[in-house]
Coordinates of C-alpha atoms in Angstrom, one line a residue:
Chain A
X1 CA 0.0 0.0 0.0
X2 CA 2.7 2.3 1.1
X3 CA 4.8 1.2 -1.8
X4 CA 2.0 1.9 -4.2
X5 CA 1.5 5.4 -3.0
X6 CA 5.2 6.1 -3.3
X7 CA 5.2 4.8 -6.8
X8 CA 2.3 7.0 -7.8
X9 CA 4.0 10.0 -6.5
X10 CA 7.1 9.2 -8.4
X11 CA 5.2 8.7 -11.6
X12 CA 3.2 11.8 -11.5
X13 CA 5.8 14.4 -12.5
X14 CA 6.9 12.1 -15.4
X15 CA 3.3 12.1 -16.6
X16 CA 3.2 15.8 -16.6
X17 CA 6.0 16.0 -19.1
X18 CA 4.3 13.8 -21.7
X19 CA 3.6 15.9 -24.7
X20 CA -0.1 14.8 -24.8
X21 CA -0.5 16.1 -21.3
X22 CA 1.2 19.3 -22.2
X23 CA -1.1 20.0 -25.1
X24 CA -4.0 19.2 -22.9
X25 CA -2.8 21.7 -20.4
X26 CA -2.3 24.3 -23.1
X27 CA -5.8 23.7 -24.5
X28 CA -7.4 24.0 -21.1
X29 CA -5.5 27.1 -20.3
X30 CA -6.6 28.6 -23.5
X31 CA -10.2 27.7 -22.9
X32 CA -10.0 29.1 -19.4
X33 CA -8.6 32.3 -20.7
X34 CA -11.3 32.7 -23.3
X35 CA -14.1 32.0 -20.8
X36 CA -12.5 34.4 -18.5
X37 CA -12.5 37.2 -21.0
X38 CA -16.1 36.4 -22.0
X39 CA -17.3 37.1 -18.5
X40 CA -19.4 40.2 -18.2
X41 CA -19.5 40.8 -14.5
X42 CA -16.0 40.4 -13.3
X43 CA -14.9 43.5 -11.4
X44 CA -11.2 43.1 -12.1
X45 CA -8.2 41.9 -10.0
X46 CA -7.0 43.8 -7.0
X47 CA -3.3 44.7 -7.4
X48 CA -2.4 44.3 -3.8
X49 CA -3.8 40.8 -3.7
X50 CA -2.2 39.6 -6.9
X51 CA 1.5 39.8 -6.0
X52 CA 4.3 39.5 -8.6
X53 CA 7.3 37.3 -8.2
X54 CA 10.1 37.8 -5.8
X55 CA 13.8 38.3 -6.7
X56 CA 15.0 37.2 -3.3
X57 CA 14.7 33.5 -2.4
X58 CA 16.6 30.6 -1.1
X59 CA 19.3 29.1 -3.2
X60 CA 22.4 30.5 -4.8
X61 CA 21.3 30.5 -8.4
X62 CA 18.8 32.9 -10.0
X63 CA 16.0 31.0 -11.6
X64 CA 13.6 32.2 -14.1
X65 CA 10.2 30.7 -13.8
X66 CA 7.1 30.7 -16.0
X67 CA 5.4 34.0 -15.7
X68 CA 2.4 32.5 -14.0
X69 CA 4.7 30.8 -11.5
X70 CA 6.2 32.3 -8.4
X71 CA 9.2 31.7 -6.3
X72 CA 7.0 31.3 -3.2
X73 CA 4.0 29.1 -2.5
X74 CA 0.9 30.6 -3.8
X75 CA -2.0 28.1 -3.5
X76 CA -4.4 30.4 -5.3
X77 CA -4.9 29.9 -9.0
X78 CA -4.5 33.4 -10.5
X79 CA -6.4 34.9 -13.3
X80 CA -5.3 33.7 -16.7
X81 CA -3.2 36.5 -18.2
X82 CA -2.2 37.3 -21.7
X83 CA 1.5 36.8 -22.2
X84 CA 2.7 40.0 -23.7
X85 CA 6.2 38.8 -24.1
X86 CA 6.4 35.3 -25.4
X87 CA 9.6 33.4 -24.9
X88 CA 10.3 31.9 -28.3
X89 CA 13.1 29.4 -28.9
X90 CA 14.8 29.5 -32.2
X91 CA 16.9 26.4 -33.0
X92 CA 20.1 26.9 -34.9
X93 CA 22.6 24.4 -35.9
X94 CA 26.1 25.0 -35.0
X95 CA 29.3 23.1 -35.6
X96 CA 31.1 22.3 -32.4
X97 CA 34.7 21.4 -32.4
X98 CA 35.0 18.2 -30.3
X99 CA 38.7 17.7 -31.0
X100 CA 38.2 14.6 -33.1
X101 CA 36.2 16.6 -35.6
X102 CA 33.3 18.8 -36.0
X103 CA 30.0 17.9 -34.5
X104 CA 26.7 19.3 -35.7
X105 CA 24.6 20.3 -32.7
X106 CA 21.5 22.2 -31.9
X107 CA 21.8 25.6 -30.3
X108 CA 18.8 27.5 -29.2
X109 CA 18.4 31.2 -29.0
X110 CA 15.7 32.2 -26.8
X111 CA 14.1 35.6 -27.3
X112 CA 11.2 37.4 -25.6
X113 CA 9.2 38.5 -28.5
X114 CA 6.3 40.8 -28.3
X115 CA 3.0 39.1 -28.7
X116 CA 2.0 40.8 -32.0
X117 CA 5.4 41.4 -33.5
X118 CA 6.1 40.4 -37.0
X119 CA 8.4 37.6 -38.1
X120 CA 10.9 40.3 -39.3
X121 CA 11.0 41.8 -35.9
X122 CA 11.5 38.4 -34.4
X123 CA 14.4 37.8 -36.6
X124 CA 15.9 41.1 -35.8
X125 CA 15.5 40.3 -32.1
X126 CA 17.2 37.0 -32.6
X127 CA 20.1 38.7 -34.3
X128 CA 20.4 41.0 -31.3
X129 CA 20.0 38.4 -28.6
X130 CA 22.4 35.9 -30.1
X131 CA 25.7 35.9 -28.4
X132 CA 27.5 33.3 -30.4
X133 CA 29.8 34.7 -33.1
X134 CA 29.2 31.6 -35.3
X135 CA 25.4 31.7 -35.5
X136 CA 24.0 34.7 -37.4
X137 CA 26.9 35.2 -39.8
X138 CA 24.8 34.9 -42.9
X139 CA 21.2 35.8 -43.4
X140 CA 18.8 33.2 -42.1
X141 CA 15.1 32.3 -42.4
X142 CA 12.8 31.0 -39.8
X143 CA 10.7 27.9 -40.5
X144 CA 8.3 25.7 -38.7
X145 CA 8.3 22.1 -39.7
X146 CA 10.3 22.9 -42.7
X147 CA 7.9 25.6 -44.0
X148 CA 9.4 29.0 -44.2
X149 CA 7.7 31.8 -42.3
X150 CA 6.8 34.9 -44.3
X151 CA 8.6 38.0 -42.9
X152 CA 5.7 40.4 -43.1
X153 CA 3.2 38.2 -41.2
X154 CA 2.8 38.3 -37.5
X155 CA 3.2 35.6 -34.9
X156 CA -0.5 35.3 -34.5
X157 CA -0.9 34.5 -38.2
X158 CA 1.1 31.3 -37.7
X159 CA -0.2 30.7 -34.3
X160 CA 3.2 30.7 -32.8
X161 CA 3.3 30.3 -29.1
X162 CA 6.1 29.4 -26.8
X163 CA 5.7 25.7 -27.5
X164 CA 6.1 25.9 -31.3
X165 CA 9.4 24.6 -32.6
X166 CA 11.0 27.3 -34.8
X167 CA 14.1 26.5 -36.8
X168 CA 16.4 28.9 -38.3
X169 CA 17.7 28.0 -41.7
X170 CA 20.8 29.7 -42.7
X171 CA 21.9 30.5 -46.2
X172 CA 24.2 27.6 -46.8
X173 CA 22.4 25.0 -44.8
X174 CA 21.4 23.1 -47.8
X175 CA 25.0 22.8 -48.9
X176 CA 26.3 21.4 -45.6
X177 CA 26.4 17.9 -47.0
X178 CA 29.1 19.0 -49.4
X179 CA 32.8 19.1 -48.5
X180 CA 33.2 22.7 -49.6
X181 CA 30.8 24.2 -47.1
X182 CA 31.5 22.1 -44.2
X183 CA 34.2 23.5 -41.9
X184 CA 37.6 22.1 -42.3
X185 CA 38.9 19.6 -39.8
X186 CA 42.6 19.5 -39.2
X187 CA 42.6 15.9 -38.3
X188 CA 41.7 15.1 -41.9
X189 CA 42.1 18.2 -44.0
X190 CA 45.1 20.2 -44.8
X191 CA 45.2 23.6 -43.2
X192 CA 46.8 26.2 -45.4
X193 CA 48.2 29.5 -44.2
X194 CA 45.2 31.5 -45.3
X195 CA 42.7 29.1 -43.8
X196 CA 44.4 29.5 -40.5
X197 CA 43.8 33.2 -40.8
X198 CA 40.1 32.8 -41.3
X199 CA 37.4 32.9 -38.7
X200 CA 36.9 29.7 -36.8
X201 CA 40.5 28.4 -37.3
X202 CA 42.2 31.5 -36.3
X203 CA 40.9 31.6 -32.8
X204 CA 41.0 27.8 -32.5
X205 CA 44.8 27.9 -32.8
X206 CA 45.8 24.5 -34.2
X207 CA 49.3 24.5 -32.9
X208 CA 49.2 23.6 -29.2
X209 CA 50.3 26.3 -26.9
X210 CA 51.9 25.6 -23.5
X211 CA 48.5 26.0 -21.7
X212 CA 46.6 24.4 -24.6
X213 CA 45.0 27.8 -24.8
X214 CA 41.4 27.6 -26.1
X215 CA 40.6 24.2 -24.8
X216 CA 37.6 22.7 -26.5
X217 CA 35.6 19.7 -25.4
X218 CA 36.6 16.4 -26.6
X219 CA 34.7 13.4 -27.7
X220 CA 36.7 10.2 -28.5
X221 CA 36.2 8.6 -31.9
X222 CA 34.5 5.6 -30.6
X223 CA 32.1 7.5 -28.4
X224 CA 28.9 6.4 -30.3
X225 CA 30.4 3.1 -31.4
X226 CA 31.2 2.6 -35.0
X227 CA 28.3 4.6 -36.4
X228 CA 27.5 8.1 -35.6
X229 CA 24.8 9.2 -33.3
X230 CA 21.3 8.4 -34.6
X231 CA 17.8 8.5 -33.3
X232 CA 17.2 5.0 -34.4
X233 CA 19.1 2.0 -33.2
X234 CA 21.7 0.9 -35.7
X235 CA 23.1 -2.6 -35.7
X236 CA 26.8 -3.0 -35.8
Chain B
X1 CA 53.0 34.0 -26.6
X2 CA 53.6 33.5 -23.0
X3 CA 53.0 37.2 -22.5
X4 CA 49.7 37.1 -24.2
X5 CA 48.4 34.1 -22.3
X6 CA 49.7 35.7 -19.1
X7 CA 47.8 38.8 -19.9
X8 CA 44.7 36.9 -20.6
X9 CA 44.9 35.0 -17.4
X10 CA 45.7 38.0 -15.4
X11 CA 42.9 39.9 -17.0
X12 CA 40.4 37.2 -16.2
X13 CA 41.3 37.0 -12.6
X14 CA 41.6 40.7 -12.2
X15 CA 38.3 41.7 -13.5
X16 CA 36.2 39.9 -10.9
X17 CA 34.6 36.6 -10.1
X18 CA 35.5 33.6 -12.2
X19 CA 31.8 33.0 -12.8
X20 CA 30.1 36.3 -12.2
X21 CA 27.1 36.1 -9.9
X22 CA 24.8 37.9 -12.3
X23 CA 25.5 35.3 -15.0
X24 CA 24.3 32.4 -12.8
X25 CA 20.9 31.9 -14.1
X26 CA 18.8 28.8 -14.5
X27 CA 15.9 29.1 -16.8
X28 CA 13.1 26.8 -15.6
X29 CA 10.8 27.6 -18.4
X30 CA 12.4 25.0 -20.6
X31 CA 12.3 21.3 -19.7
X32 CA 15.0 20.2 -17.3
X33 CA 16.8 17.9 -19.7
X34 CA 16.9 20.4 -22.6
X35 CA 19.7 22.5 -21.3
X36 CA 22.1 19.7 -20.4
X37 CA 22.2 17.3 -23.3
X38 CA 20.0 18.2 -26.2
X39 CA 21.0 21.7 -26.9
X40 CA 22.3 24.7 -25.1
X41 CA 19.8 27.5 -24.7
X42 CA 21.3 31.0 -24.9
X43 CA 19.5 34.2 -24.2
X44 CA 20.2 37.6 -22.7
X45 CA 18.4 36.8 -19.5
X46 CA 19.3 40.0 -17.8
X47 CA 16.9 41.8 -20.0
X48 CA 14.1 39.7 -18.5
X49 CA 15.4 40.0 -15.0
X50 CA 15.5 43.8 -15.1
X51 CA 13.3 45.1 -12.4
X52 CA 10.5 47.6 -12.4
X53 CA 12.7 50.2 -11.0
X54 CA 15.0 49.9 -14.0
X55 CA 12.4 49.7 -16.7
X56 CA 10.0 52.2 -15.0
X57 CA 7.1 49.8 -15.6
X58 CA 4.3 50.4 -13.1
X59 CA 1.3 48.3 -12.4
X60 CA -1.8 50.3 -12.9
X61 CA -5.2 48.9 -11.8
X62 CA -6.1 46.3 -14.4
X63 CA -9.4 46.6 -16.1
X64 CA -11.3 43.3 -16.6
X65 CA -11.7 42.2 -20.2
X66 CA -15.2 43.4 -20.7
X67 CA -14.3 46.9 -19.6
X68 CA -11.1 46.9 -21.7
X69 CA -13.3 46.7 -24.8
X70 CA -15.0 50.0 -24.2
X71 CA -13.2 53.2 -24.4
X72 CA -13.1 55.4 -21.3
X73 CA -15.1 58.6 -21.7
X74 CA -14.5 60.6 -18.5
X75 CA -11.8 60.9 -16.0
X76 CA -11.2 62.5 -12.6
X77 CA -8.3 64.9 -12.5
X78 CA -6.6 67.4 -10.4
X79 CA -6.0 70.4 -12.7
X80 CA -2.7 72.0 -12.3
X81 CA -2.8 75.5 -10.8
X82 CA -1.9 78.4 -13.1
X83 CA 1.7 78.7 -12.1
X84 CA 3.5 75.7 -10.9
X85 CA 7.0 74.2 -11.1
X86 CA 5.6 70.9 -12.5
X87 CA 4.4 72.5 -15.7
X88 CA 7.7 74.4 -16.1
X89 CA 9.8 71.4 -15.6
X90 CA 7.7 69.1 -17.8
X91 CA 8.0 71.8 -20.5
X92 CA 11.8 71.8 -20.0
X93 CA 11.8 68.0 -20.3
X94 CA 9.7 68.1 -23.4
X95 CA 12.1 70.6 -24.9
X96 CA 15.0 68.3 -24.1
X97 CA 13.3 65.3 -25.7
X98 CA 12.4 67.3 -28.8
X99 CA 16.0 68.5 -29.0
X100 CA 17.2 65.0 -28.9
X101 CA 14.8 63.7 -31.4
X102 CA 12.3 65.8 -33.4
X103 CA 10.0 63.0 -34.3
X104 CA 8.8 62.5 -30.8
X105 CA 7.0 65.8 -30.7
X106 CA 3.7 64.2 -31.6
X107 CA 3.9 61.8 -28.7
X108 CA 4.2 64.5 -26.1
X109 CA 1.2 65.7 -24.3
X110 CA 0.8 69.5 -24.8
X111 CA 1.6 71.4 -21.6
X112 CA -1.9 72.9 -21.5
X113 CA -3.4 69.5 -21.1
X114 CA -1.3 68.3 -18.1
X115 CA -3.3 67.1 -15.2
X116 CA -3.1 64.5 -12.4
X117 CA -5.3 61.6 -13.4
X118 CA -7.1 60.2 -10.4
X119 CA -9.3 57.7 -12.2
X120 CA -10.7 56.8 -15.5
X121 CA -14.3 55.7 -16.2
X122 CA -16.7 54.9 -18.9
X123 CA -19.9 56.7 -18.4
X124 CA -22.2 55.0 -20.9
X125 CA -23.6 57.3 -23.5
X126 CA -26.5 56.3 -25.6
X127 CA -24.6 54.4 -28.2
X128 CA -22.6 52.4 -25.8
X129 CA -25.6 51.5 -23.7
X130 CA -27.7 50.4 -26.7
X131 CA -24.9 48.4 -28.2
X132 CA -23.5 46.7 -25.2
X133 CA -26.0 47.2 -22.4
X134 CA -23.4 46.6 -19.8
X135 CA -24.3 49.1 -17.2
X136 CA -27.6 48.7 -15.5
X137 CA -27.7 52.4 -14.7
X138 CA -27.9 53.2 -18.4
X139 CA -29.5 50.0 -19.4
X140 CA -32.7 50.9 -17.6
X141 CA -33.1 54.1 -19.5
X142 CA -32.0 53.5 -23.1
X143 CA -34.7 55.8 -24.4
X144 CA -33.6 58.8 -22.5
X145 CA -30.0 57.8 -22.5
X146 CA -28.6 61.3 -22.8
X147 CA -30.5 62.4 -19.8
X148 CA -29.5 59.4 -17.8
X149 CA -25.8 59.9 -18.4
X150 CA -26.2 63.5 -17.4
X151 CA -27.9 62.3 -14.3
X152 CA -25.1 59.9 -13.7
X153 CA -22.5 62.6 -14.1
X154 CA -24.4 64.7 -11.7
X155 CA -24.5 61.9 -9.1
X156 CA -20.8 61.2 -9.7
X157 CA -20.2 64.9 -9.0
X158 CA -22.1 64.6 -5.8
X159 CA -20.1 61.6 -4.7
X160 CA -16.8 63.3 -5.5
X161 CA -17.9 66.4 -3.7
X162 CA -18.9 64.5 -0.6
X163 CA -15.7 62.5 -0.5
X164 CA -13.6 65.5 -1.1
X165 CA -15.4 67.4 1.6
X166 CA -15.0 64.6 4.1
X167 CA -11.5 63.5 3.4
X168 CA -9.5 66.6 2.3
X169 CA -9.3 69.2 5.0
X170 CA -6.8 71.3 3.3
X171 CA -5.5 71.7 -0.3
X172 CA -3.5 68.7 -1.4
X173 CA 0.2 69.2 -1.6
X174 CA 1.7 66.5 -3.8
X175 CA 5.2 65.8 -4.8
X176 CA 6.3 64.6 -8.2
X177 CA 9.5 62.9 -9.0
X178 CA 10.6 60.3 -11.5
X179 CA 9.1 58.9 -14.6
X180 CA 7.2 55.6 -15.0
X181 CA 5.4 53.8 -17.8
X182 CA 2.1 52.1 -18.0
X183 CA 0.8 49.4 -20.3
X184 CA 4.1 48.0 -21.4
X185 CA 5.8 51.3 -22.0
X186 CA 3.1 52.9 -24.1
X187 CA 2.3 55.6 -21.6
X188 CA 5.0 57.7 -20.0
X189 CA 4.1 59.6 -16.8
X190 CA 5.5 61.6 -14.0
X191 CA 5.1 59.7 -10.7
X192 CA 3.4 61.2 -7.8
X193 CA 5.5 59.8 -5.0
X194 CA 4.2 58.8 -1.6
X195 CA 5.3 61.8 0.4
X196 CA 3.5 64.9 1.5
X197 CA -0.3 64.5 1.2
X198 CA -0.2 61.4 -0.9
X199 CA -2.0 59.3 1.7
X200 CA -4.9 61.7 1.8
X201 CA -5.1 61.6 -1.9
X202 CA -5.1 57.8 -1.8
X203 CA -7.9 57.8 0.7
X204 CA -9.8 60.1 -1.5
X205 CA -9.3 58.0 -4.6
X206 CA -10.3 54.8 -2.8
X207 CA -13.4 56.5 -1.4
X208 CA -14.4 57.8 -4.8
X209 CA -13.8 54.6 -6.5
X210 CA -15.9 52.8 -4.0
X211 CA -18.7 55.3 -4.1
X212 CA -18.7 55.6 -7.8
X213 CA -17.9 52.1 -8.8
X214 CA -19.9 50.3 -6.3
X215 CA -22.6 52.8 -5.4
X216 CA -23.4 54.1 -8.8
X217 CA -22.3 51.1 -10.8
X218 CA -20.1 53.1 -13.1
X219 CA -17.4 51.2 -14.9
X220 CA -14.3 52.5 -13.2
X221 CA -11.8 50.5 -15.3
X222 CA -10.7 48.2 -12.6
X223 CA -11.9 46.7 -9.3
X224 CA -13.7 49.4 -7.3
X225 CA -12.0 48.1 -4.2
X226 CA -8.6 48.7 -5.7
X227 CA -6.8 52.0 -5.7
X228 CA -5.6 53.9 -8.7
X229 CA -2.0 55.1 -9.3
X230 CA -2.3 58.9 -9.7
X231 CA 0.0 60.1 -12.4
X232 CA 0.7 63.0 -14.7
X233 CA 0.8 61.6 -18.2
X234 CA 3.7 63.2 -20.1
X235 CA 3.8 61.3 -23.3
X236 CA 2.0 58.5 -24.9
X237 CA 1.6 56.5 -28.1
X238 CA -1.9 56.7 -29.3
X239 CA -3.3 53.7 -31.2
X240 CA -3.2 55.8 -34.4
X241 CA 0.5 56.4 -33.9
X242 CA 1.4 52.8 -33.3
X243 CA 2.3 52.1 -36.9
X244 CA 4.8 54.9 -36.8
X245 CA 6.2 54.6 -33.3
X246 CA 5.8 51.0 -32.4
X247 CA 4.4 49.6 -29.2
X248 CA 6.5 51.3 -26.6
X249 CA 8.2 54.6 -26.0
X250 CA 11.9 54.0 -26.4
X251 CA 13.6 54.2 -23.1
X252 CA 16.4 56.2 -24.5
X253 CA 14.0 59.0 -24.9
X254 CA 13.3 59.4 -21.2
X255 CA 16.1 57.5 -19.4
X256 CA 18.0 60.7 -18.6
X257 CA 14.9 62.1 -17.0
X258 CA 13.9 59.0 -15.2
X259 CA 14.6 60.3 -11.7
X260 CA 14.0 63.9 -12.3
X261 CA 12.4 66.1 -9.7
X262 CA 9.3 67.8 -10.9
X263 CA 8.5 69.7 -7.8
X264 CA 5.7 70.2 -5.4
X265 CA 2.2 71.3 -6.5
X266 CA -0.7 72.3 -4.3
X267 CA -4.1 71.3 -5.7
X268 CA -7.4 72.8 -4.7
X269 CA -9.8 71.4 -7.2
X270 CA -11.0 68.0 -8.4
X271 CA -12.4 68.0 -11.9
X272 CA -14.5 65.5 -13.7
X273 CA -13.5 65.9 -17.3
X274 CA -14.6 64.4 -20.6
X275 CA -11.9 62.9 -22.8
X276 CA -13.2 64.1 -26.1
X277 CA -13.0 67.6 -27.4
X278 CA -11.4 70.8 -26.3
X279 CA -12.3 72.9 -23.3
X280 CA -11.1 76.4 -22.7
X281 CA -7.4 77.2 -23.4
X282 CA -6.5 73.7 -24.6
X283 CA -7.6 71.8 -21.6
X284 CA -10.1 69.0 -21.5
X285 CA -13.8 69.9 -21.3
X286 CA -14.6 70.1 -17.6
X287 CA -17.9 68.5 -16.8
X288 CA -18.0 69.5 -13.2
X289 CA -15.5 70.5 -10.6
X290 CA -15.3 70.3 -6.9
X291 CA -13.1 72.6 -4.8
X292 CA -11.3 70.9 -1.9

């Protein structure tokens, strides 16, 4: 009996993360908000009874919560609010030097976009927010599920909320399967003088310095086995 | 080479903490696994963590959805006396803003229109009442709607007069310092700080809101039990200007004036004004006024 209760408690947070549950939650929140705005007799919230979040709490790290969430225990369910600033996550692909070669990984730029901003404004904001020098070097386009987003349309036209997966497609992304566009790897390729003066290779400093100066992460060759990483199980 | 590395190392240790405290941020809006293995999420989190004091954002009483849909028609205000430092200093600030950027001239509120807003309300006129029938006071008398709204204004005037008579024993001396913004940076205003006779003013505002909002059933744009942030609107982006100026007033425009002192003003009148049209010498048309 005791064991069963314990199990249930352990399982519950996992259940909350299931995407189906998430969409159910979204849907319910949306409906609640619509019904809330439809009401005709609501007098409005009282400011002093609807506190904001606190910046001072236990723990050493600063955490950012959802904007309907607080750092303290508030048992009351607050009024559903419109999110004016939507945290949007834009996925880029970057090449990460893992010492045995380049690895293609996902890097996310998170921006707080205004609720009715256009896609062009969103892209501009991404360019501003991005702090990696390797991301927005060329012009990029946003896409959802492979379909490009039109720059003049707004977020609401595509129904973009914080859960939508937005990809950034850069100019030469469709050429990355070729050798020419892919970054050069000094384990395999020859590094000439003028390549070493160019962007990623210059600051990577191929020749080891006494302190091994920019020290990158390393992944051994056999890390994933004989095949590369894949979503599906490969036999070998 | 040694020298360069040495300089790098020294610079790093000299400048401050190895991992600066204000960079230690955990974003819990994304799923817990996302940041560790799948991808790294980067953002300039300090922008979201900026506080109200920095951004100047102020929480005004929030109107419920049904009353956000109707435009406010009347407001309670303290008109500025003929000669006061507030007007002069706001004029100076406007001049400085225009000098910095000429385009903003249309955003600024003309100096003749400056006032302290004590509350905003929708007093239903005939069209509103017929279309939406949201106020029982006007709903009852759609036929003679003009007359009823006049009645309503008269009774609001009575309420305000009674409240002002009971609460304010002497002319209100208020102090203005600093700028703030409402509705996500759309409205820029001079703050009335909580010194001098502010608490009297707050009692007055609460009393009026309760009397007018609850007693008369007027839509006061917010909960009648809540108080209102009295303010002097200095600049705002009207909905018609949004295509040109965007959603919010750029902070660079007012950042240098953010903590300016606007001086003390003594008020001896409470006005009920209409929002539409022009009154005498460029002020709003005053429906009725009560002397404190």
